[in-house]
Short mmCIF file of C-alpha atoms in Angstrom, two decimals:
data_model
loop_
_atom_site.label_atom_id
_atom_site.label_comp_id
_atom_site.label_asym_id
_atom_site.label_seq_id
_atom_site.Cartn_x
_atom_site.Cartn_y
_atom_site.Cartn_z
CA MET J 1 -56.94 -1.48 -14.29
CA THR J 2 -54.89 -2.97 -11.45
CA ILE J 3 -54.03 -2.05 -7.86
CA LYS J 4 -50.85 -0.34 -6.69
CA ILE J 5 -49.75 -0.79 -3.08
CA ASN J 6 -47.03 1.37 -1.53
CA ASN J 7 -45.02 1.01 1.67
CA ILE J 8 -44.81 -2.73 2.10
CA SER J 9 -41.79 -3.50 4.27
CA LEU J 10 -39.65 -6.60 4.69
CA THR J 11 -36.86 -7.05 7.21
CA LEU J 12 -33.39 -8.12 6.10
CA ASP J 13 -34.19 -11.68 7.18
CA GLU J 14 -37.41 -11.89 5.16
CA ASP J 15 -36.95 -12.84 1.52
CA LEU J 16 -39.35 -12.06 -1.32
CA GLU J 17 -41.51 -15.09 -0.53
CA PHE J 18 -42.99 -13.02 2.32
CA LEU J 19 -44.15 -10.31 -0.09
CA LYS J 20 -47.31 -12.09 -1.24
CA GLU J 21 -48.31 -12.64 2.38
CA ARG J 22 -47.92 -8.91 3.15
CA ILE J 23 -49.88 -7.97 0.04
CA ALA J 24 -52.76 -10.21 1.05
CA LYS J 25 -52.71 -8.77 4.57
CA LYS J 26 -52.84 -5.20 3.20
CA LEU J 27 -55.80 -6.09 0.99
CA ARG J 28 -57.49 -8.18 3.72
CA LEU J 29 -57.72 -11.08 1.32
CA SER J 30 -56.53 -14.65 1.08
CA GLN J 31 -53.33 -15.18 -0.92
CA ASP J 32 -55.44 -17.34 -3.24
CA ASN J 33 -57.31 -14.20 -4.38
CA ILE J 34 -54.12 -12.68 -5.80
CA ILE J 35 -53.82 -13.60 -9.47
CA LYS J 36 -50.27 -12.22 -9.69
CA TYR J 37 -48.18 -9.28 -8.58
CA THR J 38 -45.24 -7.32 -9.99
CA ILE J 39 -42.65 -5.34 -8.05
CA LEU J 40 -42.69 -1.72 -9.22
CA ARG J 41 -40.02 -0.39 -6.87
CA GLU J 42 -37.67 -1.80 -4.25
CA SER J 43 -35.71 0.59 -2.03
CA LEU J 44 -33.48 0.16 0.97
CA ASP J 45 -34.39 2.14 4.10
CA ALA J 46 -31.24 2.46 6.21
CA ARG J 47 -32.16 5.66 8.04
CA LYS J 48 -32.28 3.68 11.32
CA ARG J 49 -29.20 1.51 11.42
CA ASP J 50 -30.75 -0.80 14.02
CA ASN J 51 -33.84 -1.35 11.86
CA ILE J 52 -32.75 -1.57 8.20
CA LYS J 53 -35.50 -2.78 5.89
CA PHE J 54 -36.60 -3.02 2.29
CA ASN J 55 -39.64 -1.06 1.13
CA TYR J 56 -41.72 -2.12 -1.86
CA SER J 57 -44.33 -0.75 -4.22
CA VAL J 58 -46.19 -3.46 -6.09
CA GLU J 59 -48.78 -3.80 -8.82
CA VAL J 60 -51.41 -6.39 -7.93
CA PHE J 61 -53.76 -8.21 -10.29
CA ILE J 62 -57.03 -9.28 -8.63
CA GLU J 63 -60.73 -9.33 -9.46
CA LYS J 64 -63.10 -6.54 -8.36
CA GLU J 65 -60.13 -4.21 -7.84
CA GLU J 66 -62.19 -0.99 -7.80
CA GLN J 67 -64.59 -2.39 -5.20
CA ILE J 68 -61.72 -3.51 -2.98
CA VAL J 69 -59.87 -0.17 -3.17
CA ASN J 70 -63.02 1.77 -2.31
CA SER J 71 -63.78 -0.45 0.65
CA LEU J 72 -60.29 -0.27 2.19
CA ARG J 73 -59.84 3.54 2.10
CA ASP J 74 -56.08 3.19 2.56
CA ASN J 75 -53.83 5.90 1.11
CA ASP J 76 -51.21 3.25 0.32
CA ILE J 77 -53.66 1.36 -1.89
CA GLN J 78 -54.92 2.88 -5.13
CA LEU J 79 -56.16 1.98 -8.58
CA TYR J 80 -53.31 1.87 -11.06
CA LYS J 81 -52.98 2.17 -14.80
CA THR J 82 -49.63 1.65 -16.49
CA ALA J 83 -48.43 4.77 -18.31
CA ILE J 84 -48.28 4.24 -22.06
CA ARG J 85 -45.85 5.96 -24.41
CA GLU J 86 -47.38 8.44 -26.80
CA LYS J 87 -47.95 6.90 -30.21
CA ILE J 88 -45.91 8.45 -33.02
CA ILE J 89 -47.70 9.90 -36.02
CA PHE J 90 -45.12 9.59 -38.77
CA GLY J 91 -44.37 12.50 -41.05
CA ASN J 92 -44.65 12.39 -44.84
CA LYS J 93 -41.67 14.52 -45.86
CA LYS J 94 -39.32 12.47 -48.00
CA LEU J 95 -35.76 11.82 -46.86
CA ASN J 96 -33.35 11.47 -49.77
CA THR J 97 -30.58 10.16 -47.52
CA ARG J 98 -30.52 7.94 -44.47
CA PRO J 99 -30.59 9.69 -41.09
CA ILE J 100 -27.07 9.77 -39.65
CA VAL J 101 -26.28 9.45 -35.96
CA VAL J 102 -22.90 10.64 -34.68
CA GLY J 103 -21.88 8.82 -31.51
CA MET J 104 -22.65 5.35 -30.15
CA GLY J 105 -23.11 6.34 -26.51
CA PRO J 106 -26.56 6.03 -24.84
CA ALA J 107 -28.13 8.92 -26.79
CA GLY J 108 -26.81 7.84 -30.18
CA MET J 109 -27.41 4.16 -29.52
CA PHE J 110 -31.07 4.62 -28.60
CA ALA J 111 -31.68 7.17 -31.35
CA ALA J 112 -30.31 4.62 -33.84
CA LEU J 113 -32.26 1.75 -32.28
CA GLU J 114 -35.52 3.69 -32.44
CA LEU J 115 -34.93 4.73 -36.05
CA ALA J 116 -33.97 1.19 -37.03
CA LYS J 117 -37.04 -0.31 -35.36
CA ASN J 118 -39.20 1.93 -37.52
CA GLY J 119 -37.53 1.22 -40.84
CA TYR J 120 -35.31 4.30 -41.23
CA ARG J 121 -32.04 2.31 -41.64
CA PRO J 122 -29.80 4.80 -39.78
CA LEU J 123 -26.09 5.16 -40.38
CA VAL J 124 -24.09 5.49 -37.14
CA ILE J 125 -20.67 7.18 -37.14
CA GLU J 126 -18.47 6.38 -34.13
CA ARG J 127 -14.91 7.67 -33.80
CA GLY J 128 -13.96 4.88 -31.39
CA GLU J 129 -14.04 1.13 -31.67
CA ALA J 130 -16.56 -1.62 -31.00
CA ILE J 131 -16.63 -2.56 -27.33
CA GLU J 132 -14.41 -5.63 -27.71
CA ASN J 133 -11.46 -3.73 -29.22
CA ARG J 134 -12.18 -0.62 -27.21
CA THR J 135 -11.79 -2.61 -23.98
CA LYS J 136 -8.38 -3.87 -25.13
CA LYS J 137 -7.25 -0.31 -25.90
CA VAL J 138 -8.43 0.98 -22.53
CA ASN J 139 -6.77 -1.84 -20.59
CA ASN J 140 -3.54 -1.27 -22.52
CA PHE J 141 -3.63 2.44 -21.65
CA TRP J 142 -4.10 1.68 -17.96
CA LYS J 143 -1.15 -0.72 -18.04
CA SER J 144 1.27 1.11 -20.32
CA GLY J 145 0.22 4.78 -20.38
CA ILE J 146 -0.13 4.65 -24.18
CA LEU J 147 -3.25 6.68 -25.00
CA ASN J 148 -5.39 6.16 -28.09
CA CYS J 149 -7.11 9.54 -28.59
CA ASP J 150 -10.07 8.07 -30.51
CA SER J 151 -10.73 4.87 -28.54
CA ASN J 152 -10.55 5.29 -24.78
CA VAL J 153 -12.73 5.71 -21.68
CA GLN J 154 -14.54 8.66 -23.29
CA PHE J 155 -14.85 7.47 -26.91
CA GLY J 156 -16.08 4.24 -28.42
CA GLU J 157 -19.13 1.99 -28.43
CA GLY J 158 -21.26 2.54 -25.34
CA GLY J 159 -19.91 6.00 -24.55
CA ALA J 160 -18.21 7.16 -21.36
CA GLY J 161 -20.77 5.39 -19.16
CA THR J 162 -19.52 1.99 -20.28
CA PHE J 163 -16.44 2.41 -18.09
CA SER J 164 -18.28 3.53 -14.97
CA ASP J 165 -20.57 2.04 -12.36
CA GLY J 166 -23.34 1.74 -14.94
CA LYS J 167 -25.77 3.74 -12.79
CA LEU J 168 -29.31 3.89 -14.14
CA THR J 169 -30.81 6.39 -11.72
CA THR J 170 -32.37 9.53 -13.13
CA ARG J 171 -34.42 12.46 -11.90
CA ILE J 172 -36.45 12.82 -15.07
CA LYS J 173 -40.04 11.55 -15.12
CA ASP J 174 -40.67 10.05 -18.53
CA THR J 175 -42.32 6.84 -19.68
CA ARG J 176 -39.36 6.33 -22.00
CA CYS J 177 -37.21 5.56 -18.92
CA ASP J 178 -39.10 2.30 -18.43
CA TYR J 179 -38.66 1.53 -22.12
CA VAL J 180 -34.88 2.00 -21.85
CA LEU J 181 -34.67 -0.24 -18.78
CA ASP J 182 -36.75 -2.90 -20.51
CA GLU J 183 -34.47 -2.75 -23.54
CA PHE J 184 -31.44 -3.18 -21.29
CA VAL J 185 -33.01 -6.28 -19.70
CA LYS J 186 -33.79 -7.76 -23.11
CA SER J 187 -30.14 -7.18 -24.00
CA GLY J 188 -28.68 -8.98 -20.98
CA ALA J 189 -29.04 -6.71 -17.94
CA PRO J 190 -30.41 -8.23 -14.70
CA ASP J 191 -34.19 -8.08 -14.22
CA GLU J 192 -33.85 -6.15 -10.96
CA ILE J 193 -32.91 -2.89 -12.72
CA VAL J 194 -36.57 -2.47 -13.67
CA TYR J 195 -37.68 -2.08 -10.05
CA SER J 196 -34.58 -1.27 -8.02
CA GLY J 197 -34.61 2.15 -6.38
CA LYS J 198 -30.91 2.57 -7.27
CA PRO J 199 -30.39 0.40 -10.34
CA HIS J 200 -26.96 -0.22 -11.77
CA ILE J 201 -25.46 -2.65 -14.27
CA GLY J 202 -21.73 -2.40 -13.69
CA THR J 203 -19.17 -2.02 -16.43
CA ASP J 204 -18.76 -5.79 -16.92
CA ILE J 205 -22.43 -6.42 -17.76
CA LEU J 206 -22.88 -3.10 -19.55
CA LYS J 207 -20.33 -4.20 -22.15
CA ILE J 208 -22.49 -7.24 -22.95
CA VAL J 209 -25.65 -5.11 -23.13
CA VAL J 210 -24.02 -2.59 -25.47
CA LYS J 211 -22.86 -5.34 -27.85
CA ASN J 212 -26.34 -6.89 -27.96
CA ILE J 213 -28.01 -3.55 -28.73
CA ARG J 214 -25.48 -3.00 -31.52
CA GLU J 215 -26.40 -6.36 -33.04
CA LYS J 216 -30.10 -5.49 -32.83
CA ILE J 217 -29.52 -2.19 -34.69
CA LEU J 218 -27.65 -4.06 -37.43
CA MET J 219 -30.31 -6.77 -37.66
CA LEU J 220 -32.98 -4.07 -38.11
CA GLY J 221 -31.18 -2.52 -41.08
CA GLY J 222 -28.91 0.02 -39.41
CA GLU J 223 -25.23 0.41 -40.25
CA ILE J 224 -22.42 1.30 -37.83
CA LEU J 225 -19.04 2.64 -38.91
CA PHE J 226 -16.48 2.38 -36.11
CA ASN J 227 -13.11 4.16 -36.28
CA ASN J 228 -14.80 6.95 -38.25
CA ARG J 229 -14.63 10.50 -36.97
CA LEU J 230 -16.87 13.38 -38.00
CA GLU J 231 -14.57 16.09 -39.33
CA ASP J 232 -16.85 18.64 -40.96
CA ILE J 233 -20.41 19.58 -41.87
CA ASN J 234 -21.13 21.13 -45.25
CA ILE J 235 -23.97 23.63 -45.12
CA LYS J 236 -26.08 25.26 -47.83
CA ASP J 237 -28.92 27.73 -47.17
CA ASN J 238 -28.79 26.99 -43.41
CA LYS J 239 -29.39 23.29 -44.08
CA ILE J 240 -27.07 20.31 -43.83
CA LYS J 241 -25.88 19.24 -47.26
CA SER J 242 -23.29 16.61 -46.33
CA ILE J 243 -20.80 15.58 -43.68
CA VAL J 244 -17.11 14.73 -43.96
CA VAL J 245 -15.99 11.55 -42.21
CA ASN J 246 -12.36 10.41 -42.42
CA ARG J 247 -11.92 12.80 -45.41
CA THR J 248 -14.90 11.20 -47.22
CA GLU J 249 -17.99 13.25 -48.01
CA ILE J 250 -21.34 11.61 -47.16
CA PRO J 251 -24.65 13.19 -48.29
CA CYS J 252 -26.78 14.05 -45.26
CA GLU J 253 -30.03 15.88 -44.50
CA VAL J 254 -30.69 14.76 -40.92
CA LEU J 255 -27.92 14.46 -38.34
CA VAL J 256 -28.33 13.40 -34.70
CA MET J 257 -25.34 14.90 -32.90
CA ALA J 258 -24.85 12.59 -29.88
CA ILE J 259 -21.13 13.21 -29.42
CA GLY J 260 -20.72 12.91 -25.64
CA HIS J 261 -19.25 15.50 -23.29
CA SER J 262 -15.61 15.06 -24.35
CA SER J 263 -15.66 15.52 -28.15
CA ARG J 264 -13.75 18.76 -27.96
CA ASP J 265 -12.56 18.79 -31.56
CA THR J 266 -16.19 18.40 -32.66
CA TYR J 267 -17.23 21.29 -30.41
CA GLU J 268 -14.52 23.38 -32.08
CA MET J 269 -15.74 22.43 -35.54
CA LEU J 270 -19.34 23.34 -34.64
CA HIS J 271 -18.14 26.66 -33.24
CA ARG J 272 -16.32 27.41 -36.51
CA LYS J 273 -19.59 26.68 -38.32
CA ASN J 274 -21.29 29.27 -36.08
CA ILE J 275 -23.68 26.74 -34.55
CA PHE J 276 -25.28 28.52 -31.61
CA MET J 277 -23.83 27.31 -28.31
CA GLU J 278 -23.36 28.70 -24.83
CA PRO J 279 -21.14 27.78 -21.87
CA LYS J 280 -22.77 25.68 -19.18
CA PRO J 281 -22.02 25.27 -15.47
CA PHE J 282 -20.47 21.99 -14.34
CA ALA J 283 -18.20 20.88 -11.48
CA ILE J 284 -14.58 19.89 -10.96
CA GLY J 285 -12.64 18.34 -8.12
CA VAL J 286 -11.08 15.03 -7.18
CA ARG J 287 -11.86 11.36 -6.61
CA ILE J 288 -11.94 10.32 -2.94
CA GLU J 289 -11.21 6.73 -2.03
CA HIS J 290 -12.00 4.82 1.18
CA SER J 291 -12.10 1.27 2.41
CA GLN J 292 -15.48 -0.14 1.37
CA LYS J 293 -15.71 -1.74 4.83
CA LEU J 294 -15.55 1.72 6.38
CA ILE J 295 -18.49 2.91 4.29
CA ASN J 296 -20.46 -0.28 5.01
CA ILE J 297 -20.02 0.08 8.77
CA ASN J 298 -20.93 3.78 8.72
CA GLN J 299 -24.07 3.18 6.67
CA PHE J 300 -25.26 -0.20 7.96
CA GLY J 301 -23.82 -0.50 11.49
CA LYS J 302 -24.18 -4.03 12.91
CA PHE J 303 -25.73 -5.21 9.62
CA ALA J 304 -22.63 -4.29 7.58
CA GLU J 305 -21.88 -7.91 6.70
CA HIS J 306 -25.48 -9.00 6.17
CA PRO J 307 -25.75 -11.18 3.00
CA ARG J 308 -28.79 -9.29 1.69
CA LEU J 309 -26.98 -5.97 1.71
CA ASN J 310 -24.74 -4.94 -1.14
CA ALA J 311 -21.80 -2.56 -0.88
CA ALA J 312 -23.02 0.64 0.78
CA GLU J 313 -23.33 3.96 -1.02
CA TYR J 314 -23.42 7.55 0.17
CA ARG J 315 -24.51 10.91 -1.18
CA LEU J 316 -23.14 14.08 0.42
CA THR J 317 -23.80 17.75 -0.28
CA HIS J 318 -22.67 21.01 1.29
CA THR J 319 -23.10 24.69 0.43
CA CYS J 320 -20.05 26.76 1.29
CA ARG J 321 -20.74 29.44 3.87
CA ASP J 322 -18.96 32.36 2.20
CA SER J 323 -18.82 31.55 -1.52
CA GLY J 324 -22.15 29.75 -1.81
CA ARG J 325 -20.51 27.11 -3.99
CA ALA J 326 -21.91 23.59 -3.92
CA VAL J 327 -19.59 20.77 -2.84
CA TYR J 328 -20.95 17.30 -3.39
CA SER J 329 -20.22 13.66 -4.03
CA PHE J 330 -20.92 12.52 -7.56
CA CYS J 331 -20.95 9.16 -9.36
CA MET J 332 -20.19 7.16 -6.22
CA CYS J 333 -18.73 3.74 -7.08
CA PRO J 334 -19.03 1.19 -4.26
CA GLY J 335 -16.49 -1.62 -4.38
CA GLY J 336 -14.85 -0.07 -7.43
CA THR J 337 -11.72 1.56 -8.77
CA VAL J 338 -10.53 5.00 -9.81
CA VAL J 339 -9.61 4.95 -13.49
CA SER J 340 -7.73 7.15 -15.90
CA ALA J 341 -10.23 8.72 -18.30
CA SER J 342 -7.98 10.91 -20.43
CA SER J 343 -8.95 11.48 -24.05
CA GLU J 344 -6.35 14.06 -25.12
CA PRO J 345 -2.57 13.83 -24.89
CA TYR J 346 -0.72 15.15 -21.83
CA MET J 347 -3.86 15.67 -19.74
CA VAL J 348 -4.94 13.73 -16.65
CA VAL J 349 -8.63 13.02 -16.00
CA THR J 350 -10.10 10.58 -13.48
CA ASN J 351 -13.37 8.71 -13.26
CA GLY J 352 -14.82 5.89 -11.16
CA MET J 353 -15.78 2.37 -12.24
CA SER J 354 -17.43 -0.68 -10.64
CA ASP J 355 -18.36 -4.13 -11.83
CA TYR J 356 -21.88 -5.42 -11.23
CA LYS J 357 -20.92 -7.19 -7.97
CA ARG J 358 -19.14 -4.10 -6.59
CA ASP J 359 -16.78 -6.44 -4.78
CA LYS J 360 -13.45 -4.58 -4.83
CA ASP J 361 -11.84 -3.42 -1.55
CA ASN J 362 -12.16 0.35 -2.12
CA ALA J 363 -15.12 2.68 -2.47
CA ASN J 364 -14.67 5.86 -4.49
CA SER J 365 -16.63 8.93 -5.44
CA ALA J 366 -16.04 12.20 -7.19
CA LEU J 367 -15.89 15.07 -4.72
CA VAL J 368 -16.54 18.16 -6.78
CA VAL J 369 -17.22 21.89 -6.59
CA SER J 370 -19.58 23.84 -8.83
CA VAL J 371 -18.07 26.24 -11.37
CA ASN J 372 -19.78 28.54 -13.88
CA SER J 373 -19.06 30.92 -16.73
CA SER J 374 -17.78 33.66 -14.41
CA ASP J 375 -14.93 31.29 -13.46
CA PHE J 376 -13.93 30.47 -17.02
CA LEU J 377 -10.96 31.90 -18.85
CA SER J 378 -12.87 33.76 -21.62
CA ASN J 379 -16.35 34.67 -22.84
CA SER J 380 -16.32 32.14 -25.68
CA PRO J 381 -18.94 29.35 -25.82
CA LEU J 382 -15.92 27.03 -25.56
CA SER J 383 -14.60 28.71 -22.40
CA GLY J 384 -15.73 25.89 -20.10
CA MET J 385 -13.96 23.36 -22.31
CA GLU J 386 -10.76 25.40 -22.24
CA PHE J 387 -11.11 25.67 -18.46
CA GLN J 388 -11.19 21.87 -18.26
CA ARG J 389 -8.16 21.54 -20.53
CA HIS J 390 -6.15 24.06 -18.51
CA TYR J 391 -6.49 22.13 -15.26
CA GLU J 392 -6.15 18.69 -16.88
CA LYS J 393 -2.76 19.80 -18.26
CA LEU J 394 -1.73 21.00 -14.81
CA ALA J 395 -2.78 17.64 -13.36
CA TYR J 396 -0.58 15.84 -15.90
CA THR J 397 2.40 17.97 -14.91
CA THR J 398 1.66 17.72 -11.18
CA GLY J 399 1.45 13.93 -11.47
CA GLY J 400 4.91 13.83 -13.03
CA GLY J 401 3.88 12.83 -16.57
CA GLU J 402 3.11 9.47 -18.20
CA TYR J 403 -0.55 9.92 -17.13
CA ALA J 404 0.28 9.31 -13.47
CA ALA J 405 -2.26 11.02 -11.21
CA PRO J 406 -1.44 13.41 -8.37
CA VAL J 407 -2.62 12.02 -5.01
CA GLN J 408 -2.81 13.40 -1.48
CA LEU J 409 -4.33 12.05 1.71
CA ALA J 410 -7.44 13.96 2.80
CA GLU J 411 -6.10 15.20 6.14
CA ASP J 412 -2.86 16.31 4.51
CA PHE J 413 -4.84 18.21 1.86
CA ILE J 414 -6.86 19.99 4.55
CA ASN J 415 -3.69 20.95 6.44
CA GLY J 416 -1.61 21.89 3.39
CA ARG J 417 0.91 19.04 3.65
CA ILE J 418 2.24 16.92 0.80
CA THR J 419 1.61 13.25 1.52
CA LYS J 420 4.75 11.14 1.93
CA LYS J 421 3.28 7.84 3.08
CA LEU J 422 -0.04 6.05 2.51
CA GLY J 423 -2.44 5.03 5.26
CA ASN J 424 -4.32 1.74 5.32
CA ILE J 425 -5.49 1.72 1.72
CA LYS J 426 -3.73 1.97 -1.61
CA PRO J 427 -4.85 4.11 -4.57
CA SER J 428 -6.53 1.96 -7.22
CA TYR J 429 -5.72 4.39 -10.06
CA LYS J 430 -3.64 3.12 -12.96
CA PRO J 431 -1.22 3.62 -14.72
CA GLY J 432 0.40 5.18 -11.63
CA TYR J 433 0.33 7.97 -9.05
CA GLU J 434 2.59 10.61 -7.55
CA PHE J 435 2.39 12.20 -4.09
CA SER J 436 1.64 15.85 -4.85
CA ASP J 437 -0.02 19.01 -3.65
CA LEU J 438 -3.45 19.07 -5.33
CA LYS J 439 -3.65 22.85 -5.08
CA GLU J 440 -1.11 22.87 -7.94
CA CYS J 441 -3.74 21.56 -10.36
CA LEU J 442 -7.02 23.01 -9.07
CA PRO J 443 -8.27 26.60 -8.69
CA SER J 444 -7.72 28.02 -5.21
CA TYR J 445 -11.46 28.55 -4.68
CA VAL J 446 -12.12 24.89 -5.53
CA CYS J 447 -9.47 23.80 -3.01
CA GLU J 448 -10.97 26.00 -0.28
CA ALA J 449 -14.47 24.66 -1.00
CA LEU J 450 -13.19 21.07 -0.95
CA LYS J 451 -11.51 21.61 2.42
CA GLU J 452 -14.73 23.00 3.89
CA GLY J 453 -16.74 20.15 2.39
CA LEU J 454 -14.35 17.49 3.70
CA LEU J 455 -14.63 18.85 7.25
CA GLU J 456 -18.42 18.84 7.03
CA PHE J 457 -18.63 15.38 5.47
CA ASN J 458 -16.40 14.01 8.24
CA LYS J 459 -19.23 14.87 10.66
CA LYS J 460 -21.67 12.76 8.63
CA ILE J 461 -19.43 9.75 7.91
CA LYS J 462 -16.89 8.97 10.61
CA ASN J 463 -13.27 9.04 9.39
CA PHE J 464 -14.39 10.26 5.95
CA SER J 465 -11.61 12.84 5.81
CA ASP J 466 -8.77 11.24 7.78
CA ASN J 467 -5.38 10.17 6.49
CA ASN J 468 -6.64 6.81 5.30
CA SER J 469 -8.75 8.64 2.71
CA ILE J 470 -7.07 9.19 -0.65
CA LEU J 471 -7.72 12.14 -2.95
CA THR J 472 -6.81 11.52 -6.59
CA GLY J 473 -6.75 14.40 -9.06
CA ILE J 474 -8.52 15.48 -11.07
CA GLU J 475 -12.21 15.02 -11.97
CA THR J 476 -13.39 17.45 -14.68
CA ARG J 477 -15.88 15.59 -16.89
CA THR J 478 -18.90 15.71 -14.59
CA SER J 479 -21.04 17.02 -17.45
CA ALA J 480 -20.77 18.86 -20.75
CA PRO J 481 -19.09 22.27 -20.49
CA LEU J 482 -21.52 23.80 -22.99
CA LYS J 483 -25.02 23.55 -24.39
CA ILE J 484 -25.88 23.45 -28.10
CA ILE J 485 -29.03 25.55 -28.38
CA ARG J 486 -32.05 23.77 -29.88
CA ASN J 487 -35.73 24.50 -30.44
CA GLU J 488 -38.93 22.70 -29.42
CA LYS J 489 -38.41 20.19 -32.25
CA LEU J 490 -34.95 19.42 -30.80
CA GLN J 491 -33.19 20.93 -33.83
CA SER J 492 -30.39 23.46 -33.73
CA ILE J 493 -31.91 26.93 -33.84
CA ASN J 494 -29.68 27.97 -36.76
CA LEU J 495 -29.00 24.77 -38.72
CA VAL J 496 -31.94 22.80 -40.12
CA GLY J 497 -31.44 19.06 -39.83
CA LEU J 498 -29.02 19.14 -36.89
CA TYR J 499 -30.39 17.42 -33.77
CA PRO J 500 -28.05 18.02 -30.79
CA SER J 501 -28.75 15.18 -28.38
CA GLY J 502 -27.75 13.69 -25.06
CA GLU J 503 -25.15 14.66 -22.51
CA GLY J 504 -22.67 16.07 -25.01
CA ALA J 505 -25.23 18.57 -26.25
CA GLY J 506 -25.97 19.65 -22.67
CA PHE J 507 -29.38 17.98 -22.35
CA ALA J 508 -28.77 14.94 -20.16
CA GLY J 509 -26.90 13.86 -17.07
CA GLY J 510 -26.41 10.11 -17.13
CA ILE J 511 -27.09 6.91 -19.05
CA ILE J 512 -30.89 6.89 -18.78
CA SER J 513 -31.52 10.58 -19.41
CA ALA J 514 -29.12 10.50 -22.38
CA ALA J 515 -30.85 7.43 -23.83
CA VAL J 516 -34.24 9.10 -23.40
CA ASP J 517 -33.00 12.25 -25.12
CA GLY J 518 -31.75 10.15 -28.03
CA ILE J 519 -35.16 8.51 -28.36
CA LYS J 520 -36.84 11.91 -28.34
CA SER J 521 -34.52 13.10 -31.12
CA ALA J 522 -35.42 10.04 -33.18
CA GLU J 523 -39.12 10.67 -32.56
CA CYS J 524 -38.82 14.26 -33.78
CA ILE J 525 -37.22 13.01 -37.00
CA MET J 526 -39.92 10.38 -37.50
CA LYS J 527 -42.70 12.90 -36.88
CA GLU J 528 -41.39 14.99 -39.76
CA TYR J 529 -40.04 12.43 -42.25
CA SER J 530 -41.29 9.15 -43.68
CA ALA J 531 -39.09 6.05 -43.59
#
């Protein structure tokens, strides 16, 4: 048993050396009585721009902890016991074939790692390439407009999150989250992600982490086949018999389906196999780009250039007065770039990306509007996916082809004018952009909601929606457009042995939650089968 202390504050000019002093003061003890302490959470409090501070929760190791807590009677000080992951009781059913994991994004990666750690020797199938070659393909696409449909921002080792800001925030409460963060640190991520209130890795460091986790899976007996795409599942008596990969049949009994939210051909194959699925709400819109200095000044005021403060973030939400639709910022990338994230030919998709230092000139964020099944083009489980495709094709045409993106300044968009000249900042999107009218590639109700949201957000962040703010179209891959239905054992409800997992199956919303879902899928397999 240890002690947890909440609400310890440090000013911007006080470094972590002051923390032990504040702990001792809270406990009314000498610093010599503190055996050691660990930071559990660090968060930035910028609600008062003239009094920005860091708040900490810490775990403290001292003697007679229970006696001290009882004597202080302070709500910020309590006895603390670290949550421990539930121990797995392994099943005894025999597996005649190795478990197979499809996808090497966070869900597939951590499912494979967990299986490998416990002696199950998983086989991983990934349609894209290892991160080294994948990065070359992506950079070539951004420079030349030559798209590789199997190795791009959406597909390949690390998943879509590898070319993003590498955010590690999550709303789920699960002890496995700490395990994932710890695994990231062991694989090369900075220590601070364990306690930061808004942890991120950045795409540059995430590539290193992904490679190191791959090597660990291989060292533990796993096997990874890159450039191998799942084409079919052979079924007998409602059970998986085998899978077809690059026209080769592989015997299979247990299949973790961690395909990511953009594997549309795989969704179509599953639909042909009558795997139960249903459309799922998501959101579409644009990327909005500002000067990072503008965001820093709005969020931090006179402290905008303070060396202890990183590039500022924002989170904005609005509910439309008439339609009730949600308009919100999503995947905000401080000091980053807007990137082309297309995965199918003749379609334009955008995303945001930042390196660990977040030191580029522009800030960007998705600005999106909620859509649901009543908006889609049919009643099929794939209707959300087809909805995405429809508008991505329009964006390609509106941008003039060659994967150029349509752009419009925010004030021009609000007033229905096509932009003819840029303001103070330049779009960071590559391979190119075209001044356009974004209403040509978005539903009218999305455009109306975006206009209303932009006017409201301009009240919260000064100059947020002026003609120095760039809108780049379009953002469609905010989450999976469908959900693959599964039971309490995380198996498909109508195909024994199929474990839909992660964001692509509709059960996660980011790197951490996807990784946790992959671990849970692996645990369900291990609880039923022996290694």
